[in-house]
Amino acid sequence: MVKKRFLWGNSVSSMQTEGAWNIAGKGPSVYDIKQASQEQSDFKIAIDSYHKYKEDFVLMKHAGMNAYRFQISWSRVIPDGDGAVNEQGLKFYEQFIDDLIAQDITPIVCLYHFDMPLSLAQRFNGLISDHVREAFVRFAKIVIDKFAKKVPYWIPINEQNCMTFAEGFGNSGYLVGEKTLTELYKIANNSLIAYVEIADYIHHFSNLKVGGMVAYQEMYPASQLPNDVMYTRKAMEFINEDFLSFFATGKRSPEVIKYMQKHGFTQLLDELEQAVLNYPNITSDFLAFSYYYSLVIDSNLIDNKRAPNTFMSDGHIANVNLKTSDFGWQIDAIGFRNTITKMHNRYNLPILAAENGIGAIEHYDGKNMINDDYRIAYHQEHINEMCKAIEIDGANVIGYLGWGLIDIPSSKGNVEKRYGLVYVNRTNKDTKDLKRIPKKSYFWFKKFIAEKDTQLSQKGEVYNDD
C-alpha cells in the first residue's frame, strides 16, 4: 500500500472567521443580522480572515498543519441563495484555495455550516422547504464543479445530526422559535435528501471523496438500572447512529424508521427512499465527526412519551468523575477513543476527527505569552487516545482537526470563549487590531504532532484510504 500523510489541521466556519459580511457582492446570512449583546459580539467582522487569511495560513504551516477544513459561504457565492452567482465570491475562494495549496495544506471543504442565506430564511424558513433544499444542492454543484480539481475532501453539511435534536444549533435548518417534532423530522429529511444528491454528484469525479458528518454525543447511563441503559442507547441511536448509518449504508436506523412509521412520518421515509433510488452512489468515503465532551443520562428525568430525540436534553446530568471546562463541558478523552473505535467497528470506513477542542476564558496583557496548559493537556490526552484507537483498536483514522487554530467567536457570538492555539486581539465589544498572538499551546502543538506523525508512520499506521 502507498503511504499517505495523516491530516493534522484546523477546522472553522466562514461566519465565525471571514467577516466582510457585505463586501464584494456577498448577501446577508442569518448570522449577519445577529445583534451584539452584553456577552456576545455580532458576526460582521469576526476575525476578518477575509482580509487576513494569508497570515493565518502561515501560522498553520509553521505549526506543522497540513490540512484545513473550512466552509464556503453559500451567501457569498449566491447572495440570495437561489439566484444569480456572485463571480466575485467564487474568485475569492479560488484565490483562497490556491493560497492554501501553495502552503502545502490540503483543503477540506464544508458546504453548509448553519449560515442559511437570509433571503431563503425569510421567504421559505430554511430547510423545511423543498425549494431551499434544491437551492442548496444547486449551490453545492456549482462549487464542486469550480473546485473539483483542487479540493479532494468534501463534507456536505456540518454536524448534520444537529437537525434532529432540540439542543442542536438553532439555525441548523433555520426555523424561527422552537422547532416542533414534525418540523425537526422534515428538516432532517430534507438535509438527508440533499446529502444524497450531493454525494452522488461528487462520486462522478474519480478523485473526490465525500464524508457525512455528525456532532457525536458520547453518552453513559447514570447507573446499571436497565432503564438507564435503554434510554441512553435509544438517545445515541436517534442522535448519533441514525445519520451515521445512512452515510455509511444509505439506510436509516431500523429503530428510527419504526418510530417514524408509527408517528406519521412515512411520507418522509418514502421521499428519502425515492431519492436513494434516483441517486444510488451515496456511500460516504469517510465518516467525519466533532467531539468535545461526553454526557450522562438519567432515565428518571425522561418522560417516555416524549420522542427519543429529546432524551439527551431531558436526561442529561453531570458526571462527577470528570473535570469540567469553563463553559460546563466535561472533559473525556477516553470517550474520544471510544467514539472513534465504535464508529470504525460498526461502519468500517475511514474516520476523520473533524472538530475537537476546549473553550476557555483568556486575556492577553500585551506582553506575556498566554500559558494555556489546560489546552495542551486537553489536546495531548485526546490525541493520545486517538492513537490508541488506531494502534490498539485497529481504527482507520485519516486525520485530526482541532477547533480551532485561531480564536473565533463561538457559535453564539462569544469571542471570550476561546479555543485557539493563537490569540486574536479583540473582545466582544472592541475589535482592537485583530493581531494574531501565538499561545504556549501553539509551540507545543507543532512539536507534539510531529512526534505523533513520525510514530504513526514508523508503525505503518498511515495508509492511502483508497
Short mmCIF file of C-alpha atoms in Angstrom, two decimals:
data_model
loop_
_atom_site.label_atom_id
_atom_site.label_comp_id
_atom_site.label_asym_id
_atom_site.label_seq_id
_atom_site.Cartn_x
_atom_site.Cartn_y
_atom_site.Cartn_z
CA MET A 1 0.00 0.00 0.00
CA VAL A 2 1.13 3.55 -0.68
CA LYS A 3 1.62 5.58 2.46
CA LYS A 4 -0.03 8.95 2.68
CA ARG A 5 0.25 11.73 5.16
CA PHE A 6 -2.00 11.88 8.17
CA LEU A 7 -4.15 15.02 8.15
CA TRP A 8 -3.26 17.32 11.03
CA GLY A 9 -5.01 20.65 10.94
CA ASN A 10 -7.64 23.18 11.76
CA SER A 11 -11.40 23.40 11.36
CA VAL A 12 -13.57 26.55 11.11
CA SER A 13 -16.77 28.00 9.68
CA SER A 14 -16.98 31.05 7.43
CA MET A 15 -19.43 33.02 9.60
CA GLN A 16 -17.06 32.74 12.58
CA THR A 17 -13.93 33.71 10.67
CA GLU A 18 -14.38 35.71 7.46
CA GLY A 19 -16.19 38.88 8.47
CA ALA A 20 -16.56 41.07 5.35
CA TRP A 21 -20.27 40.41 5.62
CA ASN A 22 -21.28 42.92 2.92
CA ILE A 23 -18.15 43.10 0.77
CA ALA A 24 -17.72 42.14 -2.89
CA GLY A 25 -21.31 41.20 -3.56
CA LYS A 26 -21.90 38.93 -0.57
CA GLY A 27 -25.52 38.61 0.50
CA PRO A 28 -26.55 38.52 4.18
CA SER A 29 -26.89 35.25 6.06
CA VAL A 30 -28.96 34.62 9.18
CA TYR A 31 -25.78 35.18 11.21
CA ASP A 32 -25.05 38.56 9.67
CA ILE A 33 -28.14 40.11 11.26
CA LYS A 34 -27.49 38.78 14.77
CA GLN A 35 -27.13 41.70 17.15
CA ALA A 36 -24.32 42.13 19.66
CA SER A 37 -25.32 41.83 23.32
CA GLN A 38 -23.67 42.24 26.70
CA GLU A 39 -21.76 38.97 26.40
CA GLN A 40 -21.70 38.44 22.64
CA SER A 41 -20.37 40.15 19.55
CA ASP A 42 -22.07 40.21 16.18
CA PHE A 43 -20.57 38.33 13.24
CA LYS A 44 -19.91 41.24 10.89
CA ILE A 45 -16.14 41.30 11.46
CA ALA A 46 -15.44 38.01 13.27
CA ILE A 47 -11.63 37.71 12.98
CA ASP A 48 -11.56 39.27 9.49
CA SER A 49 -9.97 36.25 7.84
CA TYR A 50 -11.39 37.56 4.55
CA HIS A 51 -8.50 40.05 4.59
CA LYS A 52 -6.06 38.25 6.91
CA TYR A 53 -6.24 34.60 5.82
CA LYS A 54 -2.76 34.57 4.28
CA GLU A 55 -1.31 35.43 7.68
CA ASP A 56 -3.38 32.62 9.19
CA PHE A 57 -2.15 30.13 6.58
CA VAL A 58 1.45 30.93 7.52
CA LEU A 59 0.62 30.30 11.17
CA MET A 60 -0.89 26.94 10.23
CA LYS A 61 2.13 26.00 8.17
CA HIS A 62 4.58 26.95 10.91
CA ALA A 63 2.57 24.88 13.41
CA GLY A 64 3.07 21.81 11.22
CA MET A 65 -0.51 21.64 9.99
CA ASN A 66 -1.18 20.12 6.58
CA ALA A 67 -4.99 20.27 6.38
CA TYR A 68 -7.69 22.92 6.74
CA ARG A 69 -11.42 22.27 6.88
CA PHE A 70 -13.22 25.48 6.03
CA GLN A 71 -16.65 26.44 4.79
CA ILE A 72 -17.57 28.09 1.52
CA SER A 73 -20.26 30.61 2.35
CA TRP A 74 -23.45 29.99 0.41
CA SER A 75 -24.46 33.67 0.52
CA ARG A 76 -21.04 34.81 -0.66
CA VAL A 77 -21.40 32.66 -3.77
CA ILE A 78 -25.16 33.11 -4.31
CA PRO A 79 -26.19 36.25 -2.40
CA ASP A 80 -29.90 35.46 -2.15
CA GLY A 81 -29.39 31.70 -2.01
CA ASP A 82 -31.25 30.73 -5.18
CA GLY A 83 -30.49 33.42 -7.76
CA ALA A 84 -27.50 34.64 -9.72
CA VAL A 85 -23.97 33.54 -8.93
CA ASN A 86 -21.65 36.17 -7.47
CA GLU A 87 -18.47 35.69 -9.51
CA GLN A 88 -16.52 37.83 -7.03
CA GLY A 89 -17.36 35.31 -4.33
CA LEU A 90 -16.14 32.38 -6.39
CA LYS A 91 -13.00 34.31 -7.29
CA PHE A 92 -12.28 34.94 -3.60
CA TYR A 93 -12.48 31.24 -2.78
CA GLU A 94 -10.40 30.31 -5.82
CA GLN A 95 -7.58 32.54 -4.61
CA PHE A 96 -8.13 31.32 -1.03
CA ILE A 97 -7.74 27.68 -2.08
CA ASP A 98 -4.75 28.42 -4.32
CA ASP A 99 -3.00 30.20 -1.46
CA LEU A 100 -3.77 27.30 0.86
CA ILE A 101 -2.34 24.77 -1.57
CA ALA A 102 0.73 26.97 -2.01
CA GLN A 103 1.43 26.36 1.67
CA ASP A 104 1.11 22.58 1.06
CA ILE A 105 -2.07 22.47 3.13
CA THR A 106 -4.84 20.13 1.95
CA PRO A 107 -8.21 21.87 1.58
CA ILE A 108 -11.28 20.14 3.04
CA VAL A 109 -14.49 21.94 2.08
CA CYS A 110 -17.69 22.03 4.12
CA LEU A 111 -20.62 23.29 2.05
CA TYR A 112 -23.01 24.29 4.83
CA HIS A 113 -22.27 25.35 8.42
CA PHE A 114 -25.64 26.69 9.59
CA ASP A 115 -25.42 30.14 7.96
CA MET A 116 -28.58 29.99 5.85
CA PRO A 117 -28.81 32.84 3.30
CA LEU A 118 -31.13 35.37 4.92
CA SER A 119 -33.34 35.65 1.85
CA LEU A 120 -34.14 31.93 1.94
CA ALA A 121 -34.76 32.03 5.66
CA GLN A 122 -37.17 34.93 5.33
CA ARG A 123 -39.00 33.66 2.27
CA PHE A 124 -39.11 29.92 2.99
CA ASN A 125 -37.97 29.43 6.62
CA GLY A 126 -34.99 27.37 5.56
CA LEU A 127 -34.64 23.64 5.03
CA ILE A 128 -38.19 22.85 5.95
CA SER A 129 -38.79 23.95 2.35
CA ASP A 130 -38.08 21.63 -0.58
CA HIS A 131 -37.18 24.70 -2.62
CA VAL A 132 -34.38 25.59 -0.20
CA ARG A 133 -33.09 22.01 -0.35
CA GLU A 134 -32.99 22.24 -4.14
CA ALA A 135 -31.28 25.64 -3.95
CA PHE A 136 -28.61 24.20 -1.65
CA VAL A 137 -27.93 21.30 -3.99
CA ARG A 138 -27.60 23.75 -6.89
CA PHE A 139 -25.12 25.84 -4.88
CA ALA A 140 -23.17 22.70 -3.95
CA LYS A 141 -22.86 21.56 -7.55
CA ILE A 142 -21.64 24.99 -8.66
CA VAL A 143 -18.92 24.93 -6.01
CA ILE A 144 -17.95 21.31 -6.68
CA ASP A 145 -17.64 21.97 -10.42
CA LYS A 146 -15.48 25.01 -9.74
CA PHE A 147 -13.05 23.38 -7.30
CA ALA A 148 -13.11 19.65 -8.10
CA LYS A 149 -9.55 19.76 -9.39
CA LYS A 150 -8.23 21.41 -6.23
CA VAL A 151 -10.23 20.08 -3.25
CA PRO A 152 -10.04 16.31 -2.56
CA TYR A 153 -12.30 16.08 0.54
CA TRP A 154 -15.90 17.30 0.82
CA ILE A 155 -18.35 17.46 3.74
CA PRO A 156 -21.85 18.47 2.57
CA ILE A 157 -23.28 19.62 5.91
CA ASN A 158 -21.52 20.33 9.19
CA GLU A 159 -22.77 18.28 12.17
CA GLN A 160 -25.79 17.23 10.16
CA ASN A 161 -27.45 15.35 13.02
CA CYS A 162 -27.91 18.65 14.87
CA MET A 163 -31.03 18.98 12.77
CA THR A 164 -32.65 16.11 14.66
CA PHE A 165 -32.48 17.28 18.26
CA ALA A 166 -33.73 20.38 20.02
CA GLU A 167 -30.41 21.38 21.56
CA GLY A 168 -28.77 21.35 18.16
CA PHE A 169 -27.75 24.73 16.82
CA GLY A 170 -30.78 27.00 16.45
CA ASN A 171 -30.08 27.84 12.80
CA SER A 172 -29.05 24.37 11.69
CA GLY A 173 -32.04 24.18 9.36
CA TYR A 174 -33.34 27.64 10.23
CA LEU A 175 -36.71 27.96 11.86
CA VAL A 176 -37.70 30.93 13.97
CA GLY A 177 -38.54 29.84 17.51
CA GLU A 178 -38.69 26.35 18.95
CA LYS A 179 -38.97 23.54 16.42
CA THR A 180 -41.81 21.03 16.62
CA LEU A 181 -41.04 17.35 16.21
CA THR A 182 -42.68 17.37 12.78
CA GLU A 183 -40.51 20.30 11.72
CA LEU A 184 -37.35 18.61 13.02
CA TYR A 185 -38.07 15.45 11.06
CA LYS A 186 -38.87 17.39 7.90
CA ILE A 187 -35.68 19.47 8.15
CA ALA A 188 -33.60 16.35 8.85
CA ASN A 189 -35.17 14.52 5.90
CA ASN A 190 -34.52 17.40 3.53
CA SER A 191 -30.91 17.55 4.71
CA LEU A 192 -30.50 13.82 4.02
CA ILE A 193 -32.02 14.14 0.54
CA ALA A 194 -29.59 16.99 -0.12
CA TYR A 195 -26.73 14.78 1.10
CA VAL A 196 -27.90 12.02 -1.28
CA GLU A 197 -27.83 14.28 -4.34
CA ILE A 198 -24.52 15.90 -3.40
CA ALA A 199 -22.74 12.66 -2.51
CA ASP A 200 -23.87 11.03 -5.73
CA TYR A 201 -22.72 14.08 -7.70
CA ILE A 202 -19.30 14.11 -6.02
CA HIS A 203 -18.82 10.46 -6.95
CA HIS A 204 -18.96 11.46 -10.61
CA PHE A 205 -15.44 12.82 -10.01
CA SER A 206 -12.97 9.95 -9.60
CA ASN A 207 -10.54 11.95 -7.48
CA LEU A 208 -13.02 13.27 -4.88
CA LYS A 209 -14.10 11.87 -1.53
CA VAL A 210 -17.25 12.77 0.39
CA GLY A 211 -17.96 12.28 4.07
CA GLY A 212 -21.09 12.71 6.12
CA MET A 213 -20.51 14.45 9.46
CA VAL A 214 -22.18 14.29 12.86
CA ALA A 215 -21.73 16.00 16.20
CA TYR A 216 -21.08 12.79 18.11
CA GLN A 217 -22.63 12.77 21.56
CA GLU A 218 -20.98 10.07 23.66
CA MET A 219 -23.37 9.10 26.46
CA TYR A 220 -23.18 6.92 29.56
CA PRO A 221 -26.07 5.53 31.64
CA ALA A 222 -26.29 7.06 35.11
CA SER A 223 -26.42 3.59 36.69
CA GLN A 224 -26.80 -0.11 35.95
CA LEU A 225 -30.57 0.24 36.02
CA PRO A 226 -31.91 -1.31 32.80
CA ASN A 227 -33.91 1.85 32.07
CA ASP A 228 -30.77 4.00 32.30
CA VAL A 229 -29.02 1.69 29.84
CA MET A 230 -32.02 1.51 27.48
CA TYR A 231 -32.74 5.25 27.36
CA THR A 232 -29.06 6.02 26.85
CA ARG A 233 -28.91 3.54 23.99
CA LYS A 234 -32.05 4.98 22.40
CA ALA A 235 -30.73 8.53 22.69
CA MET A 236 -27.50 7.53 20.97
CA GLU A 237 -29.35 5.63 18.24
CA PHE A 238 -31.59 8.57 17.36
CA ILE A 239 -28.95 11.28 17.75
CA ASN A 240 -25.72 9.62 16.54
CA GLU A 241 -26.19 6.31 14.80
CA ASP A 242 -29.18 7.10 12.59
CA PHE A 243 -27.29 9.58 10.44
CA LEU A 244 -24.04 7.62 10.56
CA SER A 245 -25.89 4.54 9.35
CA PHE A 246 -27.33 6.50 6.46
CA PHE A 247 -23.97 7.98 5.46
CA ALA A 248 -22.35 4.53 5.57
CA THR A 249 -25.09 2.34 4.09
CA GLY A 250 -27.79 4.53 2.56
CA LYS A 251 -30.27 3.25 5.15
CA ARG A 252 -31.53 4.89 8.32
CA SER A 253 -31.61 3.09 11.68
CA PRO A 254 -34.36 0.41 11.83
CA GLU A 255 -35.39 1.76 15.23
CA VAL A 256 -35.76 5.29 13.87
CA ILE A 257 -37.66 4.00 10.83
CA LYS A 258 -40.09 2.14 13.07
CA TYR A 259 -40.66 5.23 15.19
CA MET A 260 -41.28 7.37 12.12
CA GLN A 261 -43.75 4.85 10.72
CA LYS A 262 -45.71 4.80 13.99
CA HIS A 263 -45.80 8.59 14.31
CA GLY A 264 -46.97 9.69 10.89
CA PHE A 265 -43.66 10.28 9.07
CA THR A 266 -43.98 7.53 6.45
CA GLN A 267 -44.12 10.05 3.61
CA LEU A 268 -40.70 11.38 4.61
CA LEU A 269 -39.29 7.86 4.53
CA ASP A 270 -40.77 7.34 1.08
CA GLU A 271 -39.28 10.59 -0.19
CA LEU A 272 -35.82 9.64 1.06
CA GLU A 273 -36.09 6.13 -0.37
CA GLN A 274 -37.00 7.57 -3.77
CA ALA A 275 -34.01 9.92 -3.62
CA VAL A 276 -31.71 6.97 -2.94
CA LEU A 277 -33.19 5.10 -5.92
CA ASN A 278 -32.59 8.15 -8.13
CA TYR A 279 -29.09 8.84 -6.82
CA PRO A 280 -27.66 5.49 -5.65
CA ASN A 281 -23.92 6.23 -5.42
CA ILE A 282 -24.06 7.85 -1.99
CA THR A 283 -21.97 5.82 0.46
CA SER A 284 -19.55 8.07 2.31
CA ASP A 285 -15.86 7.54 1.59
CA PHE A 286 -15.11 8.54 5.18
CA LEU A 287 -17.12 9.49 8.26
CA ALA A 288 -16.43 12.82 9.95
CA PHE A 289 -17.41 13.86 13.44
CA SER A 290 -16.96 16.55 16.05
CA TYR A 291 -16.30 15.66 19.67
CA TYR A 292 -15.89 17.92 22.68
CA TYR A 293 -17.37 16.19 25.75
CA SER A 294 -19.48 13.27 26.96
CA LEU A 295 -22.82 13.10 28.78
CA VAL A 296 -24.57 11.04 31.45
CA ILE A 297 -28.25 10.09 31.03
CA ASP A 298 -30.61 9.55 33.97
CA SER A 299 -33.80 7.78 32.89
CA ASN A 300 -35.70 9.11 35.94
CA LEU A 301 -35.71 12.54 34.26
CA ILE A 302 -37.14 11.29 30.98
CA ASP A 303 -40.79 11.24 30.02
CA ASN A 304 -41.10 8.14 27.83
CA LYS A 305 -43.97 9.75 25.97
CA ARG A 306 -41.51 12.23 24.52
CA ALA A 307 -39.58 11.49 21.32
CA PRO A 308 -36.18 9.83 21.77
CA ASN A 309 -34.71 12.92 20.07
CA THR A 310 -35.28 14.71 23.41
CA PHE A 311 -33.79 12.08 25.73
CA MET A 312 -30.34 13.67 25.73
CA SER A 313 -31.54 17.10 26.82
CA ASP A 314 -34.19 15.75 29.19
CA GLY A 315 -31.98 13.19 30.92
CA HIS A 316 -28.58 14.91 30.99
CA ILE A 317 -26.86 15.09 34.40
CA ALA A 318 -23.32 15.94 35.49
CA ASN A 319 -20.62 13.28 35.53
CA VAL A 320 -18.94 13.51 38.96
CA ASN A 321 -15.94 11.56 37.64
CA LEU A 322 -14.85 14.14 35.07
CA LYS A 323 -13.33 17.61 35.09
CA THR A 324 -15.39 20.42 33.61
CA SER A 325 -14.32 23.29 31.32
CA ASP A 326 -15.00 26.98 31.93
CA PHE A 327 -18.18 26.55 29.92
CA GLY A 328 -19.57 23.44 31.56
CA TRP A 329 -18.39 20.82 29.06
CA GLN A 330 -16.97 17.73 30.73
CA ILE A 331 -13.55 16.60 29.55
CA ASP A 332 -13.42 12.95 28.49
CA ALA A 333 -10.52 11.87 26.29
CA ILE A 334 -11.30 8.15 26.65
CA GLY A 335 -14.77 8.92 25.29
CA PHE A 336 -13.00 10.29 22.21
CA ARG A 337 -11.20 6.97 21.71
CA ASN A 338 -14.41 5.03 22.25
CA THR A 339 -16.22 7.19 19.71
CA ILE A 340 -13.58 6.59 17.04
CA THR A 341 -13.41 2.86 17.69
CA LYS A 342 -17.19 2.38 17.77
CA MET A 343 -17.65 4.27 14.52
CA HIS A 344 -14.95 2.27 12.79
CA ASN A 345 -16.10 -1.09 14.17
CA ARG A 346 -19.71 -0.50 13.17
CA TYR A 347 -19.24 1.08 9.74
CA ASN A 348 -15.73 0.05 8.64
CA LEU A 349 -15.00 3.36 6.96
CA PRO A 350 -12.05 5.74 7.42
CA ILE A 351 -12.69 8.20 10.25
CA LEU A 352 -11.93 11.93 10.26
CA ALA A 353 -11.93 13.68 13.64
CA ALA A 354 -13.13 16.97 12.19
CA GLU A 355 -13.51 19.06 15.37
CA ASN A 356 -12.01 18.72 18.84
CA GLY A 357 -11.01 21.39 21.35
CA ILE A 358 -11.63 23.21 24.60
CA GLY A 359 -13.07 26.69 25.08
CA ALA A 360 -11.65 28.85 27.86
CA ILE A 361 -11.68 32.42 29.13
CA GLU A 362 -8.31 34.05 28.42
CA HIS A 363 -6.85 37.55 28.49
CA TYR A 364 -3.69 38.92 26.90
CA ASP A 365 -1.82 41.55 28.90
CA GLY A 366 0.09 42.91 25.90
CA LYS A 367 3.44 41.34 26.66
CA ASN A 368 3.36 37.90 28.31
CA MET A 369 2.56 34.71 26.43
CA ILE A 370 -0.75 33.11 27.38
CA ASN A 371 0.08 29.99 29.39
CA ASP A 372 -2.73 27.64 28.37
CA ASP A 373 -1.51 24.38 29.89
CA TYR A 374 -5.12 23.21 30.17
CA ARG A 375 -5.42 23.33 26.37
CA ILE A 376 -2.16 21.46 25.97
CA ALA A 377 -3.42 18.78 28.36
CA TYR A 378 -6.75 18.54 26.54
CA HIS A 379 -5.27 18.06 23.07
CA GLN A 380 -2.48 15.81 24.33
CA GLU A 381 -4.91 13.49 26.09
CA HIS A 382 -7.31 13.36 23.15
CA ILE A 383 -4.61 12.79 20.53
CA ASN A 384 -3.03 10.08 22.69
CA GLU A 385 -6.40 8.33 22.97
CA MET A 386 -6.93 8.68 19.21
CA CYS A 387 -3.58 6.98 18.67
CA LYS A 388 -4.69 4.11 20.95
CA ALA A 389 -7.81 3.76 18.81
CA ILE A 390 -5.51 3.41 15.79
CA GLU A 391 -2.71 1.30 17.24
CA ILE A 392 -4.62 -0.91 19.68
CA ASP A 393 -8.23 -0.95 18.45
CA GLY A 394 -7.43 -1.05 14.73
CA ALA A 395 -9.36 2.06 13.71
CA ASN A 396 -8.53 3.64 10.36
CA VAL A 397 -8.24 7.36 11.16
CA ILE A 398 -7.25 9.72 8.36
CA GLY A 399 -6.90 12.94 10.34
CA TYR A 400 -7.28 15.09 13.44
CA LEU A 401 -8.55 18.65 13.03
CA GLY A 402 -8.60 20.91 16.06
CA TRP A 403 -11.29 23.51 16.65
CA GLY A 404 -9.53 25.73 16.06
CA LEU A 405 -6.10 27.07 15.42
CA ILE A 406 -7.15 30.67 15.91
CA ASP A 407 -9.63 32.24 18.33
CA ILE A 408 -13.00 32.93 16.73
CA PRO A 409 -16.43 33.92 18.02
CA SER A 410 -18.34 30.93 19.36
CA SER A 411 -21.44 29.75 17.52
CA LYS A 412 -23.41 32.17 19.71
CA GLY A 413 -21.02 35.05 19.06
CA ASN A 414 -18.99 34.98 22.26
CA VAL A 415 -15.39 35.93 21.43
CA GLU A 416 -14.42 35.32 25.06
CA LYS A 417 -14.96 31.56 24.59
CA ARG A 418 -11.53 30.93 23.12
CA TYR A 419 -10.48 27.65 21.51
CA GLY A 420 -7.38 28.73 19.65
CA LEU A 421 -3.70 27.98 19.83
CA VAL A 422 -3.44 31.58 18.63
CA TYR A 423 -5.00 34.53 20.46
CA VAL A 424 -6.83 37.12 18.37
CA ASN A 425 -6.60 40.57 19.90
CA ARG A 426 -10.26 41.56 20.15
CA THR A 427 -13.09 41.33 22.65
CA ASN A 428 -16.85 41.16 22.26
CA LYS A 429 -17.12 44.95 22.40
CA ASP A 430 -13.80 46.10 20.94
CA THR A 431 -12.29 44.69 17.73
CA LYS A 432 -8.91 46.35 18.53
CA ASP A 433 -6.23 45.43 15.96
CA LEU A 434 -7.12 41.72 15.48
CA LYS A 435 -3.45 40.85 15.91
CA ARG A 436 -2.63 37.12 15.96
CA ILE A 437 -0.58 36.14 19.03
CA PRO A 438 0.55 32.50 19.49
CA LYS A 439 -0.12 30.95 22.88
CA LYS A 440 2.04 28.39 24.64
CA SER A 441 -0.08 25.62 23.11
CA TYR A 442 0.88 26.73 19.59
CA PHE A 443 4.53 25.86 20.08
CA TRP A 444 3.68 22.66 21.93
CA PHE A 445 1.33 21.54 19.15
CA LYS A 446 3.99 21.76 16.46
CA LYS A 447 6.41 19.53 18.37
CA PHE A 448 3.78 17.08 19.59
CA ILE A 449 2.07 16.37 16.26
CA ALA A 450 5.43 15.99 14.54
CA GLU A 451 6.33 13.28 17.06
CA LYS A 452 2.96 11.57 16.68
CA ASP A 453 3.14 11.71 12.89
CA THR A 454 6.54 10.06 12.94
CA GLN A 455 5.34 7.34 15.32
CA LEU A 456 2.29 6.53 13.20
CA SER A 457 4.36 6.41 10.02
CA GLN A 458 7.03 4.19 11.56
CA LYS A 459 4.38 1.76 12.80
CA GLY A 460 2.79 1.64 9.37
CA GLU A 461 -0.48 3.07 10.60
CA VAL A 462 -0.87 5.77 7.95
CA TYR A 463 -2.03 4.43 4.58
CA ASN A 464 -3.80 5.53 1.48
CA ASP A 465 -7.56 5.48 2.09
CA ASP A 466 -8.47 4.44 -1.48
#
